[in-house]
Short mmCIF file of C-alpha atoms and ligand atoms in Angstrom, two decimals:
data_model
loop_
_atom_site.label_atom_id
_atom_site.label_comp_id
_atom_site.label_asym_id
_atom_site.label_seq_id
_atom_site.Cartn_x
_atom_site.Cartn_y
_atom_site.Cartn_z
CA MET A 161 254.09 133.62 209.83
CA LYS A 162 256.23 135.26 212.50
CA LYS A 163 255.43 138.95 213.03
CA SER A 164 258.25 141.49 212.97
CA SER A 165 258.89 143.19 216.32
CA GLU A 166 257.57 146.51 214.88
CA THR A 167 254.34 144.84 213.74
CA ALA A 168 253.93 143.11 217.08
CA ALA A 169 254.50 146.41 218.89
CA ALA A 170 251.95 148.13 216.66
CA ASP A 171 249.44 145.35 217.40
CA ARG A 172 250.03 145.70 221.12
CA ARG A 173 249.58 149.43 220.88
CA LEU A 174 246.34 149.07 218.95
CA SER A 175 244.92 146.65 221.47
CA THR A 176 245.91 148.89 224.38
CA VAL A 177 244.39 151.92 222.69
CA ALA A 178 241.24 149.93 221.93
CA ARG A 179 241.02 148.87 225.57
CA HIS A 180 241.43 152.50 226.56
CA LEU A 181 238.65 153.53 224.17
CA ILE A 182 236.33 150.98 225.74
CA THR A 183 237.10 151.93 229.31
CA THR A 184 236.91 155.66 228.68
CA THR A 185 233.62 155.42 226.81
CA THR A 186 231.97 153.33 229.49
CA ASN A 187 233.24 155.31 232.46
CA ASN A 188 230.97 158.30 232.97
CA GLU A 189 233.19 159.72 235.67
CA GLU A 190 235.98 160.64 233.28
CA GLU A 191 235.48 164.28 232.33
CA GLU A 192 237.25 163.98 229.03
CA ASN A 193 235.49 160.87 227.74
CA GLY A 194 233.90 162.52 224.77
CA SER A 195 237.22 162.88 223.02
CA PHE A 196 237.37 159.11 222.59
CA MET A 197 233.76 158.36 221.75
CA ILE A 198 233.37 156.38 218.59
CA SER A 199 230.48 157.76 216.59
CA SER A 200 228.12 155.35 214.87
CA SER A 201 229.00 154.34 211.33
CA PRO A 202 228.73 157.03 208.68
CA THR A 203 225.71 156.09 206.64
CA ALA A 204 225.37 159.57 205.26
CA ALA A 205 222.38 160.33 203.12
CA ALA A 206 223.10 162.15 199.88
CA GLY A 207 224.50 165.58 200.63
CA GLN A 208 224.93 164.85 204.35
CA SER A 209 228.41 165.06 205.87
CA VAL A 210 230.11 161.73 206.56
CA PHE A 211 231.05 163.32 209.87
CA SER A 212 227.50 164.26 210.83
CA ASN A 213 227.45 161.60 213.56
CA ILE A 214 230.56 162.85 215.31
CA VAL A 215 230.12 163.34 219.03
CA GLY A 216 231.22 166.74 220.27
CA ALA A 217 234.14 166.44 222.70
CA PRO A 218 234.35 168.33 225.97
CA GLU A 219 237.09 170.90 226.47
CA ASP A 220 240.38 169.80 228.02
CA PRO A 221 240.07 169.83 231.84
CA ILE A 222 242.99 172.27 232.17
CA LEU A 223 243.21 174.25 228.94
CA GLY A 224 239.40 174.35 228.75
CA VAL A 225 239.41 176.51 231.90
CA THR A 226 241.08 179.28 229.88
CA VAL A 227 238.47 178.87 227.14
CA ALA A 228 235.70 179.43 229.72
CA TYR A 229 237.59 182.32 231.31
CA ASN A 230 238.01 184.06 227.95
CA LYS A 231 234.25 183.98 227.41
CA ASP A 232 233.47 185.63 230.76
CA PRO A 233 232.92 189.42 230.40
CA SER A 234 233.27 190.10 234.16
CA PRO A 235 235.90 192.76 235.03
CA VAL A 236 236.88 190.88 238.21
CA LYS A 237 237.47 187.52 236.55
CA LEU A 238 240.61 185.65 237.55
CA ASN A 239 242.23 182.71 235.77
CA LEU A 240 243.98 180.37 238.20
CA GLY A 241 243.51 177.35 235.94
CA VAL A 242 246.43 176.85 233.62
CA GLY A 243 249.92 176.81 235.11
CA ALA A 244 251.31 179.90 233.46
CA TYR A 245 253.26 182.64 235.24
CA ARG A 246 251.79 186.12 235.54
CA THR A 247 253.39 189.32 236.82
CA GLU A 248 252.06 191.32 239.78
CA GLU A 249 250.03 193.19 237.14
CA GLY A 250 248.50 189.91 236.01
CA LYS A 251 250.32 189.95 232.68
CA PRO A 252 252.22 187.13 230.92
CA LEU A 253 255.98 187.54 231.30
CA VAL A 254 258.68 187.26 228.65
CA LEU A 255 261.98 187.00 230.53
CA ASN A 256 264.56 189.72 229.79
CA VAL A 257 267.11 187.06 229.15
CA VAL A 258 264.85 185.54 226.49
CA ARG A 259 264.45 188.93 224.78
CA LYS A 260 268.24 189.34 224.80
CA ALA A 261 268.81 185.89 223.33
CA GLU A 262 266.18 186.53 220.66
CA ASN A 263 267.88 189.81 219.70
CA LEU A 264 271.19 188.01 219.32
CA LEU A 265 269.55 185.39 217.14
CA VAL A 266 267.68 187.86 214.96
CA ASN A 267 270.79 189.95 214.37
CA ASP A 268 272.93 186.97 213.45
CA ARG A 269 272.74 187.05 209.64
CA THR A 270 274.57 183.73 209.36
CA ARG A 271 271.58 181.89 210.77
CA VAL A 272 269.44 179.94 208.34
CA LYS A 273 266.10 178.17 208.56
CA GLU A 274 267.23 174.74 207.39
CA TYR A 275 265.78 171.56 208.91
CA LEU A 276 267.31 170.52 212.18
CA PRO A 277 268.49 166.91 212.51
CA ILE A 278 265.77 164.48 213.61
CA VAL A 279 267.09 164.65 217.19
CA GLY A 280 267.17 168.44 217.20
CA LEU A 281 269.81 171.06 217.92
CA ALA A 282 273.03 169.41 219.12
CA ASP A 283 274.08 172.24 221.47
CA PHE A 284 270.62 172.39 223.00
CA ASN A 285 270.65 168.65 223.68
CA LYS A 286 274.09 168.68 225.30
CA LEU A 287 273.31 171.71 227.44
CA SER A 288 269.91 170.38 228.50
CA ALA A 289 271.47 167.13 229.69
CA LYS A 290 274.02 169.14 231.67
CA LEU A 291 271.32 171.33 233.19
CA ILE A 292 269.32 168.44 234.58
CA LEU A 293 272.11 165.94 235.32
CA GLY A 294 274.72 168.42 236.58
CA GLU A 295 278.09 169.59 235.22
CA ASP A 296 280.01 166.67 236.65
CA SER A 297 277.57 163.89 235.82
CA HIS A 298 279.27 160.55 235.19
CA ALA A 299 276.50 159.77 232.68
CA ILE A 300 277.56 162.71 230.52
CA ARG A 301 281.27 162.05 230.93
CA GLY A 302 280.81 158.43 229.95
CA ASN A 303 278.47 159.17 227.02
CA LEU A 304 275.81 157.09 228.74
CA VAL A 305 273.02 159.49 227.99
CA THR A 306 271.22 160.26 224.78
CA THR A 307 269.23 163.49 224.64
CA VAL A 308 266.79 164.43 221.92
CA GLN A 309 264.98 167.74 221.50
CA CYS A 310 261.20 167.30 221.71
CA LEU A 311 258.05 169.39 221.79
CA SER A 312 258.14 170.54 225.40
CA GLY A 313 257.30 168.19 228.29
CA THR A 314 254.34 166.55 226.57
CA GLY A 315 256.31 165.72 223.43
CA SER A 316 259.24 164.39 225.46
CA LEU A 317 256.95 162.14 227.49
CA ARG A 318 255.21 160.91 224.36
CA VAL A 319 258.43 160.11 222.48
CA GLY A 320 259.78 158.29 225.54
CA ALA A 321 256.54 156.36 225.92
CA GLU A 322 256.46 155.39 222.23
CA PHE A 323 260.05 154.16 222.54
CA LEU A 324 259.18 152.08 225.61
CA ALA A 325 256.10 150.59 223.93
CA ARG A 326 258.31 149.42 221.06
CA HIS A 327 261.47 148.37 222.83
CA TYR A 328 260.86 147.63 226.49
CA TYR A 329 259.54 144.34 227.79
CA GLN A 330 257.24 145.86 230.45
CA HIS A 331 254.28 147.86 229.25
CA THR A 332 252.82 148.92 232.55
CA ILE A 333 253.50 152.41 233.81
CA TYR A 334 252.62 153.49 237.36
CA ILE A 335 251.67 157.14 237.69
CA PRO A 336 250.94 158.99 240.94
CA ASN A 337 247.35 159.51 242.05
CA PRO A 338 246.59 162.28 241.37
CA THR A 339 248.81 163.50 238.56
CA TRP A 340 248.80 165.97 235.69
CA GLY A 341 245.66 165.24 233.65
CA ASN A 342 247.54 164.66 230.41
CA HIS A 343 249.77 161.85 231.70
CA THR A 344 247.20 159.07 231.42
CA LYS A 345 246.31 160.03 227.85
CA ILE A 346 249.93 160.34 226.72
CA PHE A 347 250.89 156.91 228.01
CA ASN A 348 247.71 155.13 226.98
CA LEU A 349 247.88 156.43 223.44
CA ALA A 350 251.52 155.38 223.19
CA GLY A 351 250.38 151.82 223.95
CA LEU A 352 251.31 151.52 227.62
CA THR A 353 248.97 150.27 230.33
CA VAL A 354 248.50 152.90 233.02
CA LYS A 355 248.14 152.03 236.70
CA THR A 356 248.31 154.39 239.64
CA TYR A 357 250.23 154.43 242.89
CA ARG A 358 249.02 156.25 245.98
CA TYR A 359 250.64 159.64 246.37
CA TYR A 360 248.45 162.26 248.02
CA ASP A 361 246.74 161.97 251.36
CA PRO A 362 243.64 164.22 251.46
CA ALA A 363 243.53 163.95 255.26
CA THR A 364 246.94 165.58 255.74
CA ARG A 365 247.05 167.32 252.36
CA GLY A 366 250.56 165.86 252.20
CA LEU A 367 252.35 162.79 250.90
CA ASN A 368 250.94 159.31 251.47
CA PHE A 369 254.40 157.87 251.77
CA GLN A 370 253.32 154.55 253.16
CA GLY A 371 250.75 154.05 250.38
CA LEU A 372 253.36 155.00 247.79
CA GLN A 373 255.82 152.45 249.16
CA GLU A 374 253.20 149.71 249.34
CA ASP A 375 252.01 150.28 245.78
CA LEU A 376 255.45 150.50 244.22
CA GLY A 377 256.53 147.60 246.40
CA SER A 378 253.85 145.41 244.85
CA ALA A 379 254.40 146.58 241.25
CA PRO A 380 255.66 143.86 238.90
CA SER A 381 259.41 143.78 238.33
CA GLY A 382 260.46 146.07 235.50
CA ALA A 383 257.33 148.24 235.58
CA ILE A 384 257.86 151.86 234.58
CA VAL A 385 257.28 154.48 237.31
CA LEU A 386 256.45 158.07 236.51
CA LEU A 387 257.93 160.51 239.04
CA HIS A 388 257.56 164.29 239.17
CA ALA A 389 261.11 165.61 239.61
CA CYS A 390 259.88 168.51 241.78
CA ALA A 391 256.81 170.67 242.36
CA HIS A 392 254.35 167.82 241.89
CA ASN A 393 251.44 168.80 239.66
CA PRO A 394 248.64 169.16 240.82
CA THR A 395 249.36 168.73 244.55
CA GLY A 396 252.50 170.79 245.18
CA VAL A 397 253.55 167.95 247.51
CA ASP A 398 257.11 166.62 247.09
CA PRO A 399 258.92 163.86 248.98
CA THR A 400 261.73 165.00 251.26
CA LEU A 401 265.29 164.10 250.23
CA GLU A 402 265.27 161.21 252.72
CA GLN A 403 262.02 159.95 251.22
CA TRP A 404 263.45 160.28 247.70
CA GLU A 405 266.36 158.13 248.80
CA GLN A 406 263.98 155.45 250.08
CA ILE A 407 261.97 155.63 246.85
CA ARG A 408 265.17 155.23 244.85
CA ARG A 409 266.20 152.17 246.83
CA LEU A 410 262.77 150.62 246.44
CA ILE A 411 262.69 151.29 242.70
CA ARG A 412 266.15 149.88 242.14
CA SER A 413 265.58 146.84 244.37
CA LYS A 414 262.51 145.93 242.31
CA SER A 415 264.20 146.76 238.99
CA LEU A 416 261.48 149.30 238.23
CA LEU A 417 262.26 151.86 235.53
CA PRO A 418 262.11 155.53 236.65
CA PHE A 419 260.66 158.04 234.19
CA PHE A 420 260.96 161.60 235.50
CA ASP A 421 258.75 164.43 234.37
CA SER A 422 260.79 167.57 235.04
CA ALA A 423 258.55 170.49 234.17
CA TYR A 424 259.53 172.91 236.94
CA GLN A 425 263.32 172.85 237.40
CA GLY A 426 264.19 176.04 239.28
CA PHE A 427 260.57 176.96 239.74
CA ALA A 428 260.01 175.09 242.99
CA SER A 429 262.85 176.30 245.19
CA GLY A 430 264.32 179.00 242.97
CA SER A 431 267.47 176.89 242.50
CA LEU A 432 268.09 174.86 239.35
CA ASP A 433 270.42 172.47 241.17
CA LYS A 434 268.18 171.91 244.15
CA ASP A 435 265.18 171.09 241.98
CA ALA A 436 267.23 168.50 240.07
CA GLN A 437 268.33 166.59 243.17
CA SER A 438 265.79 163.78 242.84
CA VAL A 439 266.84 163.07 239.24
CA ARG A 440 270.55 163.26 240.08
CA MET A 441 270.11 160.79 242.92
CA PHE A 442 268.74 158.20 240.51
CA VAL A 443 271.24 158.90 237.74
CA GLY A 444 274.06 158.85 240.28
CA ASP A 445 273.48 155.19 241.11
CA GLY A 446 274.33 154.08 237.58
CA GLY A 447 270.91 152.65 236.71
CA GLU A 448 268.71 153.47 233.74
CA CYS A 449 266.54 156.56 233.90
CA PHE A 450 264.24 158.49 231.57
CA ILE A 451 263.84 162.26 231.95
CA ALA A 452 261.39 164.53 230.15
CA GLN A 453 262.38 168.21 230.47
CA SER A 454 260.30 171.25 229.68
CA TYR A 455 261.34 174.89 229.31
CA ALA A 456 257.75 176.12 229.32
CA LYS A 457 257.73 177.41 232.90
CA ASN A 458 261.33 178.00 233.91
CA LEU A 459 262.16 180.04 230.79
CA GLY A 460 258.59 181.11 230.10
CA LEU A 461 258.78 179.49 226.65
CA TYR A 462 255.28 178.00 226.84
CA GLY A 463 254.20 178.44 223.24
CA GLU A 464 257.65 177.75 221.78
CA ARG A 465 257.24 174.09 222.76
CA VAL A 466 260.82 173.43 223.84
CA GLY A 467 261.81 170.34 225.76
CA ALA A 468 264.12 167.36 225.79
CA LEU A 469 264.01 163.66 226.43
CA SER A 470 267.11 162.13 228.01
CA ILE A 471 267.59 158.40 228.37
CA VAL A 472 270.42 157.36 230.64
CA CYS A 473 271.81 153.90 229.85
CA ARG A 474 274.46 151.70 231.41
CA ALA A 475 276.82 151.70 228.44
CA ALA A 476 277.76 154.20 225.72
CA ASP A 477 277.07 151.81 222.83
CA VAL A 478 273.58 151.13 224.20
CA ALA A 479 272.88 154.87 224.44
CA SER A 480 273.90 155.32 220.84
CA ARG A 481 271.64 152.47 219.65
CA VAL A 482 268.78 153.87 221.73
CA GLU A 483 269.24 157.20 219.97
CA SER A 484 269.09 155.51 216.57
CA GLN A 485 265.70 154.04 217.54
CA LEU A 486 264.44 157.37 218.91
CA LYS A 487 264.97 158.77 215.43
CA LEU A 488 262.63 156.11 214.08
CA VAL A 489 260.00 157.21 216.60
CA ILE A 490 260.38 160.92 215.83
CA ARG A 491 260.72 160.94 212.04
CA PRO A 492 257.17 159.72 211.24
CA MET A 493 255.69 161.76 214.12
CA TYR A 494 256.90 165.29 213.30
CA SER A 495 260.07 164.71 211.29
CA ASN A 496 262.32 167.06 213.24
CA PRO A 497 261.72 169.71 215.88
CA PRO A 498 261.42 173.50 215.42
CA ILE A 499 264.54 175.61 215.62
CA HIS A 500 263.65 178.91 217.30
CA GLY A 501 262.87 177.96 220.92
CA ALA A 502 265.78 175.54 221.17
CA SER A 503 268.12 178.22 219.83
CA ILE A 504 266.95 180.62 222.54
CA VAL A 505 267.64 178.01 225.22
CA ALA A 506 271.04 177.10 223.81
CA THR A 507 272.05 180.78 223.54
CA ILE A 508 271.22 181.32 227.22
CA LEU A 509 272.72 178.10 228.53
CA LYS A 510 276.06 178.53 226.81
CA ASP A 511 276.65 182.16 227.80
CA ARG A 512 277.80 182.59 231.37
CA ASN A 513 276.25 186.07 231.78
CA LEU A 514 272.91 185.17 230.25
CA TYR A 515 272.78 182.02 232.32
CA HIS A 516 273.41 184.00 235.49
CA GLU A 517 270.75 186.52 234.55
CA TRP A 518 268.32 183.66 233.98
CA THR A 519 268.94 182.24 237.46
CA LEU A 520 268.08 185.64 238.96
CA GLU A 521 264.86 185.98 236.97
CA LEU A 522 263.90 182.43 237.83
CA LYS A 523 264.49 183.03 241.51
CA ALA A 524 262.36 186.18 241.33
CA MET A 525 259.46 184.18 239.83
CA ALA A 526 259.79 181.43 242.44
CA ASP A 527 259.95 184.01 245.24
CA ARG A 528 256.87 185.83 243.98
CA ILE A 529 254.94 182.56 244.10
CA ILE A 530 256.13 181.94 247.67
CA THR A 531 254.99 185.45 248.61
CA MET A 532 251.56 184.72 247.12
CA ARG A 533 251.34 181.63 249.33
CA LYS A 534 252.00 183.76 252.42
CA GLN A 535 249.53 186.43 251.37
CA LEU A 536 246.75 183.94 250.67
CA PHE A 537 247.37 182.13 253.93
CA ASP A 538 247.32 185.43 255.86
CA ALA A 539 244.16 186.58 254.09
CA LEU A 540 242.32 183.37 255.01
CA SER A 541 243.57 183.61 258.59
CA ALA A 542 242.37 187.22 258.80
CA ARG A 543 238.90 186.16 257.64
CA GLY A 544 238.82 183.26 260.11
CA THR A 545 238.07 180.88 257.25
CA PRO A 546 237.25 177.50 258.82
CA GLY A 547 239.84 174.77 258.31
CA ASP A 548 243.59 174.32 258.45
CA TRP A 549 245.21 176.17 255.54
CA SER A 550 248.83 175.56 256.46
CA HIS A 551 249.22 173.33 253.39
CA ILE A 552 249.17 176.50 251.28
CA LEU A 553 252.52 177.37 252.87
CA LYS A 554 253.88 173.83 252.86
CA GLN A 555 253.12 172.90 249.26
CA ILE A 556 255.70 173.91 246.70
CA GLY A 557 255.89 175.14 243.11
CA MET A 558 253.28 176.57 240.85
CA PHE A 559 250.18 174.99 242.34
CA THR A 560 248.24 174.74 245.56
CA PHE A 561 245.92 171.79 245.89
CA THR A 562 243.41 173.63 248.02
CA GLY A 563 241.17 170.76 249.11
CA LEU A 564 238.13 172.63 247.78
CA ASN A 565 235.63 170.21 246.25
CA THR A 566 234.04 170.34 242.80
CA LYS A 567 230.89 172.08 244.07
CA GLN A 568 232.92 174.72 245.88
CA VAL A 569 234.98 175.32 242.75
CA ALA A 570 231.80 175.68 240.65
CA PHE A 571 230.44 178.14 243.23
CA MET A 572 233.60 180.26 243.10
CA THR A 573 233.45 180.38 239.32
CA LYS A 574 229.75 181.26 239.24
CA GLU A 575 229.70 183.81 242.05
CA TYR A 576 233.22 185.23 241.99
CA HIS A 577 234.37 184.60 238.40
CA ILE A 578 237.40 182.71 239.66
CA TYR A 579 238.52 180.00 237.23
CA MET A 580 240.40 176.91 238.37
CA THR A 581 240.47 173.18 237.62
CA SER A 582 237.58 171.23 239.12
CA ASP A 583 239.93 169.24 241.41
CA GLY A 584 240.53 172.40 243.47
CA ARG A 585 244.00 173.16 242.06
CA ILE A 586 244.93 176.82 241.82
CA SER A 587 247.88 178.29 240.01
CA MET A 588 249.66 180.47 242.57
CA ALA A 589 251.57 182.00 239.67
CA GLY A 590 248.32 183.51 238.40
CA LEU A 591 247.72 185.42 241.65
CA SER A 592 248.88 188.91 242.60
CA SER A 593 248.70 191.05 245.75
CA ARG A 594 245.76 192.83 244.14
CA THR A 595 243.76 189.63 243.53
CA VAL A 596 244.53 187.75 246.77
CA PRO A 597 241.66 189.42 248.73
CA HIS A 598 239.15 188.51 246.01
CA LEU A 599 240.32 184.88 246.06
CA ALA A 600 240.26 184.77 249.86
CA ASP A 601 236.71 186.18 249.91
CA ALA A 602 235.63 183.54 247.39
CA MET A 603 237.28 180.68 249.29
CA HIS A 604 235.79 181.88 252.55
CA ALA A 605 232.31 182.05 251.04
CA ALA A 606 232.72 178.64 249.36
CA VAL A 607 233.87 176.93 252.55
CA THR A 608 231.19 178.51 254.72
CA THR A 609 228.24 178.11 252.36
CA VAL A 610 228.89 175.06 250.13
CA VAL A 611 229.49 171.61 251.60
C1 LMR B 121 249.18 172.85 233.72
O1 LMR B 121 249.18 171.80 234.36
O2 LMR B 121 248.39 173.76 233.91
C2 LMR B 121 250.24 173.09 232.66
O3 LMR B 121 251.17 172.07 232.68
C3 LMR B 121 249.67 173.37 231.32
C4 LMR B 121 249.13 172.16 230.64
O4 LMR B 121 249.52 171.92 229.49
O5 LMR B 121 248.30 171.44 231.20
#
């Protein structure tokens, strides 16, 4: 009997997930393996839990850093693990513009708590597309884009990946090496096969542009390519505009499908338009493009889980059919998205004054991070810390990929109570003028005493 396309897609997904389970459980080098370990069959004796054989999973490599930090009683402890903005006083920041929008929402007695449509808040979707694609985008004018509200960047990536696993003929996605730790899991669990392309060159602590071109150049036609729109996580290394243009040409000439992860618009350079240039270049050429947007960092809406998935198509009727299928992905996953965060974003994006105020607050956050880069670089120079640290100044966005190795990171955590991911990534947004000397002391000690 012939299988329906949905059944066939589900089968493919199961077999990809099963393959993933096998590889992750046999590869000791993956930190997060435990989460996929299949426990032996539950032959529970009377009174014993059927889950008694479950293998305890390790903490998440990024969010687990905060768990460890929270347990540390030291007064000098410093969390540079998770990418979350802190003020000069080391406190989380709620933007003024967000407080204002929330006040407007709370005082509006006409607002109700009904379900949103499956695709989310209409205004939010329209305004999010405009924000990333630009006011004058031909894709918006021609109704070539469908945008659906999702649960921040992760949810947008996952919905896009589930859609691709069901409806796209190529199931291989190329992601940069290294990349954000969650990417591989998101795409694997959606049923895609994950391969990597070279991105970072440890020797220069910059972009391995030649490796990137070679790997994408030898990818099979139609393969999906994950690109970080700006402020690459974890390296802070972005292609130049000229390099983006060459990447675009290569991707289009090989009919690869670009899937942008845009988690830091406005956070890298301080300008929303500048940080969207890579995406706009691709959308401007009329080809298909996927974009996952997050408002976690640029509006500080981390826990509100606000994001959007946009799929740019070549024709309006295709975009509308794509949207109808996205609803079938979303409805059984979480039914429809939450209303509060998206309402905050829409309130800010549609009000000229609030929008302007947001751009100023965003610029101030980006500038503070740039200042932290300078201060850390100067502090290491003042200590004569061996090595070339100019990449701290050159890298962009929330993170610096320090080049410190796992042992050095462990040393800094043990001796200095500084928490960071084991790959040597530090969140510059978690630093302040007060804590820079402590970090510089720790880095100096790590580099001079631990190989
Ligand atoms: C990070 O990379 O630290 C952030 O994107 C937070 C997360 O969810 O991993």
